Amino acid sequence: MYLLCVILGLVFATFVVECVLVHVLSSWYIPNLLIILVVFFNLYRGTRYSLVAGILAGLFKDSFSAGPFGLYTFAFIIAVFFTTLMKMYIYQPGVMASRILLVFIVTIGYVTTYWIIQLMFTSLAFPSVFLYILVPEVGLTTLIAPVAFKKYRQCALRLFA
Amino acid sequence: MAYLRFPLILPEDISNQHFLLNSRVSKYHKKTLIYGLITLSVVVLFFLPARMVSPLKFNFISWTSLPVRIISFPLLELKKVLLYHRTYAEYVKLQKDYNTLKARLIGMEEVIRENNRLEKLLKFKRSLVYSSVGANVVGRDPSNWNETVIIDKGSQDDVDVGMPAVNAQGVVGKVAEVSDRKSKVILLTDPGFSTAGLVKRSREIGLVSGTLQGLCRMRYLSANADVKVGDQVITSKLSSSFPEGLFVGEVIAVEYKKNGLSLDCIIQPAVPLSQLEEVLIIRTR
């Protein structure tokens, strides 16, 4: 129960940070901090806790979206399973580069999944998704990943100790 | 004595190993089944009616908007101080516009009086008079996919789904979801937004919708439509949500389709949507 509360708290705090960034930076692109958190939980605590974090993150994002409810949740769940699969091939414990590569690949998978599901409801051409969503989101998320991992690790060490 | 190198396996051991293997396989299947069920249950959510999930969404928005506003406030104030030169330039421009408009208004008053007299004379009654309600922007969708804002007015203030949101500069968007005290406004630049638009100069009609670039696209204009860069686009009376004549934006590019059947225009929205703080909801019902 304590672990669940910690996950909920971390997801909520990350979501608030994303909202504040959007509020303050307005027209700029923002990194996907929640996907970094999901990858972090997957590496730190395994698929089960990562799944909980993914579902919560998806529900939070779906609440603010005007699109059909559940799109983000579904994309996050797929991202969790994708992380579990990819970490077997990519992740090397203690190597930061492997973590960043994992975030890079999982973010691509997450954006692609979201785009594919959204095609059921809205038609979005892949070139514009690639140029205006995939490249900025993947780039920024990968750039911010080392700092975010460090911060999440510090939080986890204090909260899970 | 070579056979002694191999472990002696009794039939009981074999059955135990089978049991262990079976339990591991069933555990693995059970896990996969649970993960599969979780994924499928989320797919079901897509098709749930909006009224079923709306209370959950807006409850969460209420919890989140307060910490976001508290944390954002000092950061926004700092941003205002850092960007004071931009604000000052805008102030100078607005002061200039204000003086010009004030001079024009003096001449207009006489025209308005004359118009009133003529209206009475012709017994003409305006049919398009709407009431409106002002609202503050309290939240924003933190994603690169959607352009949505949360406002602090809801069904208690007679706000309803589909009502247009505007400000002094032009069209902002339309109300997508409503709760008692909050509503979600889908902005003009969201890919899910669409409304009928009209090129003011040539009266060409098309469908205005959002793009991922923060601009709008006007589609389905006839191939020989008279549209130029710099033309103003307003809402058309064909629109089911918007009253006629609201300023949408300015054409910044004209794209000719390869098939030659139609052409598209790229529109720069009149309202700087990234700096939105207040909107006006027009009660069209």
Coordinates of C-alpha atoms in Angstrom, one line a residue:
Chain A
M1 CA 0.0 0.0 0.0
Y2 CA 2.9 2.3 0.9
L3 CA 4.5 1.5 -2.5
L4 CA 1.3 2.4 -4.3
C5 CA 1.0 5.7 -2.5
V6 CA 4.6 6.5 -3.4
I7 CA 4.0 5.6 -7.1
L8 CA 0.8 7.7 -7.0
G9 CA 2.7 10.6 -5.4
L10 CA 5.6 10.5 -7.9
V11 CA 3.3 10.2 -10.9
F12 CA 1.1 13.1 -9.6
A13 CA 4.2 15.3 -8.9
T14 CA 5.6 14.6 -12.4
F15 CA 2.3 15.4 -14.0
V16 CA 2.1 18.7 -12.1
V17 CA 5.6 19.5 -13.3
E18 CA 4.6 18.9 -16.9
C19 CA 1.5 21.1 -16.4
V20 CA 3.6 23.9 -14.9
L21 CA 6.1 23.6 -17.8
V22 CA 3.2 23.9 -20.3
H23 CA 1.7 26.8 -18.4
V24 CA 5.0 28.7 -18.2
L25 CA 6.6 27.9 -21.5
S26 CA 3.3 27.9 -23.3
S27 CA 4.1 27.4 -27.0
W28 CA 7.3 25.5 -26.5
Y29 CA 7.5 21.7 -26.8
I30 CA 7.9 19.9 -23.5
P31 CA 9.6 16.6 -22.6
N32 CA 7.6 13.6 -21.7
L33 CA 8.6 13.2 -18.1
L34 CA 6.0 10.6 -17.4
I35 CA 7.4 8.1 -19.9
I36 CA 10.8 8.5 -18.2
L37 CA 9.2 7.7 -14.9
V38 CA 7.5 4.6 -16.3
V39 CA 10.8 3.4 -17.7
F40 CA 12.5 4.2 -14.4
F41 CA 9.9 2.1 -12.4
N42 CA 10.3 -0.7 -14.9
L43 CA 14.1 -0.8 -14.4
Y44 CA 13.9 -0.1 -10.6
R45 CA 10.9 -2.2 -9.5
G46 CA 9.8 -4.3 -12.5
T47 CA 6.9 -4.5 -14.8
R48 CA 4.1 -4.7 -12.2
Y49 CA 4.9 -1.3 -10.6
S50 CA 5.7 0.2 -13.9
L51 CA 2.3 -0.9 -15.1
V52 CA 0.6 0.8 -12.1
A53 CA 2.6 4.0 -12.8
G54 CA 1.8 3.8 -16.6
I55 CA -2.0 3.4 -15.9
L56 CA -2.0 6.3 -13.5
A57 CA 0.0 8.5 -15.8
G58 CA -2.3 7.6 -18.7
L59 CA -5.4 8.4 -16.6
F60 CA -4.0 11.7 -15.6
K61 CA -3.2 12.7 -19.1
D62 CA -6.6 11.5 -20.4
S63 CA -8.4 13.7 -17.9
F64 CA -6.9 16.8 -19.4
S65 CA -7.3 15.7 -23.0
A66 CA -10.4 16.4 -25.1
G67 CA -9.9 13.2 -27.1
P68 CA -11.5 9.8 -26.4
F69 CA -10.8 8.7 -22.8
G70 CA -8.2 5.9 -22.5
L71 CA -5.9 6.7 -25.5
Y72 CA -3.0 7.8 -23.3
T73 CA -3.6 5.0 -20.8
F74 CA -3.5 2.4 -23.6
A75 CA -0.3 4.0 -25.1
F76 CA 1.4 4.0 -21.6
I77 CA 0.5 0.3 -21.1
I78 CA 2.0 -0.6 -24.4
A79 CA 5.1 1.5 -23.5
V80 CA 5.4 -0.5 -20.2
F81 CA 5.3 -3.9 -22.1
F82 CA 7.7 -2.5 -24.7
T83 CA 10.1 -1.4 -22.0
T84 CA 10.0 -4.9 -20.5
L85 CA 10.8 -6.4 -23.8
M86 CA 13.5 -4.0 -24.9
K87 CA 15.3 -4.0 -21.6
M88 CA 16.2 -7.6 -22.1
Y89 CA 18.2 -6.6 -25.2
I90 CA 19.4 -3.1 -24.4
Y91 CA 19.7 -2.5 -20.7
Q92 CA 22.9 -3.0 -18.9
P93 CA 22.8 -2.3 -15.1
G94 CA 24.8 0.7 -14.1
V95 CA 25.3 2.0 -17.7
M96 CA 23.6 5.3 -18.2
A97 CA 23.9 5.2 -22.0
S98 CA 21.8 2.0 -22.1
R99 CA 19.1 3.7 -20.0
I100 CA 19.0 6.7 -22.3
L101 CA 18.8 4.5 -25.3
L102 CA 15.9 2.6 -23.7
V103 CA 14.1 5.9 -23.1
F104 CA 14.8 6.9 -26.7
I105 CA 13.3 3.7 -28.1
V106 CA 10.4 3.5 -25.7
T107 CA 9.4 7.2 -26.5
I108 CA 9.4 6.4 -30.2
G109 CA 7.2 3.3 -29.5
Y110 CA 4.9 5.4 -27.3
V111 CA 4.4 8.2 -29.9
T112 CA 3.9 5.6 -32.7
T113 CA 1.4 3.7 -30.6
Y114 CA -0.5 6.9 -29.8
W115 CA -0.6 7.9 -33.4
I116 CA -1.8 4.5 -34.6
I117 CA -4.7 4.4 -32.0
Q118 CA -5.6 8.0 -32.8
L119 CA -6.0 7.1 -36.4
M120 CA -9.3 5.4 -35.3
F121 CA -10.7 8.8 -34.4
T122 CA -8.7 11.5 -36.3
S123 CA -6.7 11.4 -39.5
L124 CA -3.2 12.7 -38.8
A125 CA -0.6 12.4 -41.6
F126 CA 2.6 10.7 -40.5
P127 CA 5.0 13.3 -42.0
S128 CA 3.5 16.0 -39.7
V129 CA 3.4 13.7 -36.7
F130 CA 7.1 12.9 -37.4
L131 CA 8.1 16.5 -37.7
Y132 CA 6.0 18.2 -35.0
I133 CA 5.5 15.4 -32.4
L134 CA 8.0 12.6 -32.8
V135 CA 11.2 14.5 -33.4
P136 CA 10.7 17.2 -30.7
E137 CA 9.2 14.9 -28.1
V138 CA 11.8 12.1 -28.5
G139 CA 14.7 14.6 -28.7
L140 CA 13.7 16.6 -25.6
T141 CA 12.8 13.5 -23.6
T142 CA 16.1 11.8 -24.4
L143 CA 18.0 15.0 -23.6
I144 CA 16.3 15.4 -20.2
A145 CA 16.4 11.7 -19.3
P146 CA 19.8 11.7 -17.5
V147 CA 18.8 14.5 -15.2
A148 CA 15.3 13.0 -14.7
F149 CA 16.7 9.5 -13.9
K150 CA 19.1 11.1 -11.3
K151 CA 16.2 13.0 -9.6
Y152 CA 13.9 9.9 -9.7
R153 CA 16.7 7.8 -8.2
Q154 CA 17.2 10.3 -5.4
C155 CA 13.4 10.3 -4.7
A156 CA 13.3 6.5 -4.8
L157 CA 16.2 6.1 -2.5
R158 CA 14.5 8.2 0.1
L159 CA 11.0 7.0 -0.3
F160 CA 11.6 3.3 -0.8
A161 CA 14.4 3.0 1.8
Chain B
M1 CA 30.0 -48.5 -12.9
A2 CA 29.4 -45.8 -15.5
Y3 CA 25.7 -45.7 -14.7
L4 CA 26.4 -44.2 -11.2
R5 CA 27.5 -40.9 -12.8
F6 CA 23.9 -40.2 -13.7
P7 CA 21.5 -39.3 -11.0
L8 CA 18.9 -41.8 -10.1
I9 CA 15.5 -40.6 -11.2
L10 CA 12.5 -42.1 -9.5
P11 CA 9.0 -41.9 -10.9
E12 CA 8.0 -39.7 -8.0
D13 CA 10.7 -37.1 -8.9
I14 CA 9.5 -37.1 -12.5
S15 CA 5.9 -36.3 -11.4
N16 CA 7.2 -33.6 -9.1
Q17 CA 9.2 -32.0 -11.9
H18 CA 6.1 -32.2 -14.1
F19 CA 4.1 -30.5 -11.3
L20 CA 6.7 -27.8 -10.9
L21 CA 6.8 -27.2 -14.6
N22 CA 3.1 -27.2 -14.9
S23 CA 2.7 -24.7 -12.0
R24 CA 5.3 -22.4 -13.6
V25 CA 3.6 -22.6 -17.0
S26 CA 0.2 -21.9 -15.4
K27 CA 1.7 -19.0 -13.4
Y28 CA 3.2 -17.6 -16.6
H29 CA -0.1 -17.9 -18.4
K30 CA -2.0 -16.4 -15.5
K31 CA 0.3 -13.4 -15.6
T32 CA 0.0 -13.0 -19.3
L33 CA -3.8 -13.3 -19.0
I34 CA -3.9 -10.5 -16.3
Y35 CA -1.8 -8.2 -18.4
G36 CA -3.9 -9.0 -21.5
L37 CA -7.1 -8.3 -19.6
I38 CA -5.8 -4.9 -18.3
T39 CA -4.9 -3.9 -21.8
L40 CA -8.3 -4.9 -23.2
S41 CA -10.2 -3.2 -20.4
V42 CA -8.5 0.1 -21.4
V43 CA -9.6 -0.4 -25.0
V44 CA -13.2 -0.6 -23.7
L45 CA -12.7 2.8 -22.2
F46 CA -12.4 4.4 -25.7
F47 CA -16.0 3.6 -26.4
L48 CA -17.5 4.6 -23.1
P49 CA -20.0 7.6 -23.4
A50 CA -18.4 10.9 -22.4
R51 CA -20.9 11.5 -19.6
M52 CA -19.7 8.4 -17.8
V53 CA -16.1 9.5 -17.6
S54 CA -16.6 13.3 -17.4
P55 CA -17.1 13.4 -13.6
L56 CA -13.9 11.5 -13.0
K57 CA -11.9 13.7 -15.4
F58 CA -13.2 17.0 -13.9
N59 CA -12.6 15.8 -10.3
F60 CA -9.0 15.1 -11.2
I61 CA -8.7 18.5 -13.0
S62 CA -10.0 20.2 -9.8
W63 CA -7.3 18.5 -7.7
T64 CA -4.5 19.3 -10.2
S65 CA -5.3 22.9 -11.2
L66 CA -4.7 24.3 -7.7
P67 CA -1.1 23.1 -7.3
V68 CA -0.3 24.0 -10.9
R69 CA -1.6 27.5 -10.4
I70 CA 0.3 27.9 -7.1
I71 CA 3.6 26.7 -8.6
S72 CA 3.1 28.6 -11.9
F73 CA 2.2 32.0 -10.3
P74 CA 5.8 33.0 -9.3
L75 CA 7.2 31.6 -12.5
L76 CA 4.7 33.5 -14.6
E77 CA 5.4 36.7 -12.7
L78 CA 9.1 36.2 -13.3
K79 CA 8.5 35.6 -17.0
K80 CA 6.5 38.8 -17.2
V81 CA 9.4 40.7 -15.6
L82 CA 12.0 39.1 -18.0
L83 CA 9.8 39.8 -21.1
Y84 CA 8.9 43.4 -20.0
H85 CA 10.3 44.9 -23.3
R86 CA 7.9 42.8 -25.4
T87 CA 5.0 43.9 -23.2
Y88 CA 6.1 47.5 -23.4
A89 CA 6.3 47.3 -27.3
E90 CA 2.8 45.8 -27.3
Y91 CA 1.6 48.6 -25.0
V92 CA 2.9 51.3 -27.3
K93 CA 1.2 49.6 -30.3
L94 CA -2.1 49.3 -28.5
Q95 CA -1.9 52.9 -27.3
K96 CA -1.5 54.0 -31.0
D97 CA -4.4 51.7 -32.1
Y98 CA -6.5 53.1 -29.2
N99 CA -6.0 56.7 -30.3
T100 CA -6.8 55.9 -34.0
L101 CA -10.0 54.0 -33.0
K102 CA -11.1 56.8 -30.6
A103 CA -10.8 59.3 -33.5
R104 CA -12.8 57.1 -35.7
L105 CA -15.5 56.5 -33.1
I106 CA -16.3 60.2 -33.0
G107 CA -17.4 60.0 -36.6
M108 CA -19.1 56.6 -36.0
E109 CA -21.5 57.9 -33.3
E110 CA -23.3 59.9 -35.8
V111 CA -23.5 56.9 -38.2
I112 CA -24.8 54.7 -35.4
R113 CA -27.6 57.2 -34.5
E114 CA -28.6 57.4 -38.2
N115 CA -28.5 53.6 -38.4
N116 CA -30.9 53.3 -35.3
R117 CA -33.3 55.7 -37.0
L118 CA -33.3 53.8 -40.2
E119 CA -33.7 50.5 -38.3
K120 CA -36.8 51.8 -36.6
L121 CA -38.1 53.1 -39.9
L122 CA -37.7 49.7 -41.5
K123 CA -39.0 47.9 -38.3
F124 CA -35.9 45.7 -38.6
K125 CA -35.0 43.6 -35.6
R126 CA -31.6 42.1 -35.0
S127 CA -32.0 38.3 -34.8
L128 CA -28.4 37.5 -33.8
V129 CA -28.0 38.8 -30.3
Y130 CA -26.2 36.5 -27.9
S131 CA -25.4 36.7 -24.2
S132 CA -21.9 35.8 -23.1
V133 CA -19.9 34.8 -20.1
G134 CA -16.3 35.6 -19.3
A135 CA -14.0 32.8 -18.0
N136 CA -10.4 32.4 -16.8
V137 CA -8.1 29.8 -18.2
V138 CA -7.1 27.5 -15.2
G139 CA -5.4 24.7 -17.0
R140 CA -3.8 23.4 -20.1
D141 CA -3.4 19.9 -21.7
P142 CA 0.2 19.0 -21.1
S143 CA 0.7 17.1 -24.3
N144 CA 2.1 17.9 -27.7
W145 CA -0.8 16.2 -29.4
N146 CA -3.8 18.2 -28.2
E147 CA -4.5 21.9 -27.8
T148 CA -7.0 22.1 -25.0
V149 CA -7.6 24.5 -22.1
I150 CA -9.6 24.3 -18.9
I151 CA -11.8 27.2 -18.0
D152 CA -13.5 28.0 -14.7
K153 CA -17.1 28.2 -15.9
G154 CA -19.4 25.2 -16.4
S155 CA -23.0 24.2 -16.7
Q156 CA -23.9 26.2 -13.6
D157 CA -23.1 29.3 -15.7
D158 CA -25.1 28.0 -18.6
V159 CA -22.1 26.9 -20.6
D160 CA -22.8 24.0 -22.9
V161 CA -21.0 21.7 -25.3
G162 CA -20.3 23.2 -28.7
M163 CA -20.5 26.9 -27.6
P164 CA -17.9 29.1 -29.2
A165 CA -15.1 30.6 -27.2
V166 CA -13.7 33.9 -28.4
N167 CA -11.7 36.9 -27.2
A168 CA -11.3 40.5 -28.4
Q169 CA -8.9 39.4 -31.2
G170 CA -11.1 36.6 -32.6
V171 CA -12.0 32.9 -32.4
V172 CA -10.4 30.8 -29.6
G173 CA -12.1 27.5 -30.0
K174 CA -15.3 25.7 -28.8
V175 CA -16.4 24.0 -25.6
A176 CA -15.8 20.2 -25.8
E177 CA -16.8 19.0 -22.4
V178 CA -18.7 20.5 -19.5
S179 CA -18.9 19.9 -15.7
D180 CA -20.7 21.9 -13.1
R181 CA -18.0 24.5 -12.5
K182 CA -15.3 23.8 -15.2
S183 CA -15.3 23.2 -18.9
K184 CA -12.8 22.0 -21.5
V185 CA -12.3 24.2 -24.6
I186 CA -10.8 22.6 -27.7
L187 CA -8.6 25.3 -29.3
L188 CA -8.7 26.3 -33.0
T189 CA -5.3 24.7 -33.5
D190 CA -6.2 21.3 -32.2
P191 CA -6.4 18.6 -35.0
G192 CA -9.8 17.6 -33.7
F193 CA -11.3 21.1 -34.2
S194 CA -13.2 22.1 -37.3
T195 CA -15.7 24.8 -38.4
A196 CA -16.9 26.4 -41.6
G197 CA -14.9 29.4 -42.6
L198 CA -15.1 32.2 -45.2
V199 CA -12.4 34.2 -47.0
K200 CA -13.6 37.8 -46.3
R201 CA -12.5 39.3 -49.6
S202 CA -13.6 36.7 -52.1
R203 CA -16.4 35.0 -50.0
E204 CA -14.9 31.6 -50.7
I205 CA -16.1 28.9 -48.2
G206 CA -14.0 26.1 -46.8
L207 CA -13.5 24.0 -43.7
V208 CA -11.1 25.4 -41.1
S209 CA -9.4 22.8 -38.9
G210 CA -6.3 22.6 -36.6
T211 CA -2.9 21.1 -37.4
L212 CA -0.1 19.9 -35.2
Q213 CA 2.0 23.0 -36.1
G214 CA 0.0 25.5 -34.1
L215 CA -1.6 26.8 -37.2
C216 CA -5.0 26.2 -39.0
R217 CA -5.7 24.7 -42.4
M218 CA -8.6 25.7 -44.6
R219 CA -9.6 22.7 -46.8
Y220 CA -12.0 22.0 -49.6
L221 CA -11.7 25.4 -51.3
S222 CA -12.4 25.0 -55.0
A223 CA -9.4 24.7 -57.3
N224 CA -9.9 28.1 -58.9
A225 CA -10.7 29.9 -55.6
D226 CA -9.6 33.5 -55.4
V227 CA -7.4 33.3 -52.2
K228 CA -4.2 35.3 -51.6
V229 CA -1.7 35.5 -48.8
G230 CA -2.9 38.1 -46.4
D231 CA -6.6 37.5 -46.9
Q232 CA -8.7 37.5 -43.7
V233 CA -10.7 34.4 -42.8
I234 CA -13.9 34.7 -40.7
T235 CA -16.6 32.3 -39.5
S236 CA -19.3 31.4 -42.0
K237 CA -23.0 31.2 -41.3
L238 CA -22.8 27.5 -42.4
S239 CA -21.1 26.8 -39.1
S240 CA -23.3 25.1 -36.6
S241 CA -21.4 26.4 -33.6
F242 CA -20.1 29.9 -34.5
P243 CA -22.1 33.1 -35.3
E244 CA -21.2 34.6 -38.6
G245 CA -18.3 37.0 -39.0
L246 CA -15.9 36.2 -36.2
F247 CA -12.3 36.7 -37.1
V248 CA -10.4 33.4 -37.4
G249 CA -7.0 34.5 -38.8
E250 CA -5.0 35.5 -41.8
V251 CA -3.9 33.4 -44.8
I252 CA -0.1 32.9 -44.7
A253 CA 0.2 30.3 -47.5
V254 CA -1.8 28.8 -50.3
E255 CA -1.2 25.2 -51.2
Y256 CA -2.3 23.8 -54.6
K257 CA -3.2 20.1 -54.5
K258 CA -1.6 17.8 -56.9
N259 CA -4.9 16.3 -58.1
G260 CA -6.0 19.8 -59.1
L261 CA -9.5 19.4 -57.5
S262 CA -9.1 21.7 -54.6
L263 CA -6.7 24.0 -52.7
D264 CA -5.8 24.4 -49.1
C265 CA -4.8 27.6 -47.2
I266 CA -2.6 27.8 -44.1
I267 CA -4.0 30.2 -41.6
Q268 CA -2.2 32.0 -38.8
P269 CA -4.8 32.3 -35.9
A270 CA -5.7 35.8 -34.9
V271 CA -5.5 35.0 -31.2
P272 CA -2.1 34.1 -29.7
L273 CA -3.3 30.9 -28.2
S274 CA -0.2 30.2 -26.2
Q275 CA -0.7 33.3 -24.1
L276 CA -4.4 32.8 -23.4
E277 CA -5.6 33.9 -20.0
E278 CA -9.3 34.8 -20.4
V279 CA -12.0 33.8 -22.9
L280 CA -15.6 34.8 -23.6
I281 CA -18.1 32.0 -24.1
I282 CA -20.9 33.0 -26.4
R283 CA -24.2 31.4 -25.3
T284 CA -25.7 30.5 -28.7
R285 CA -28.6 28.5 -27.1

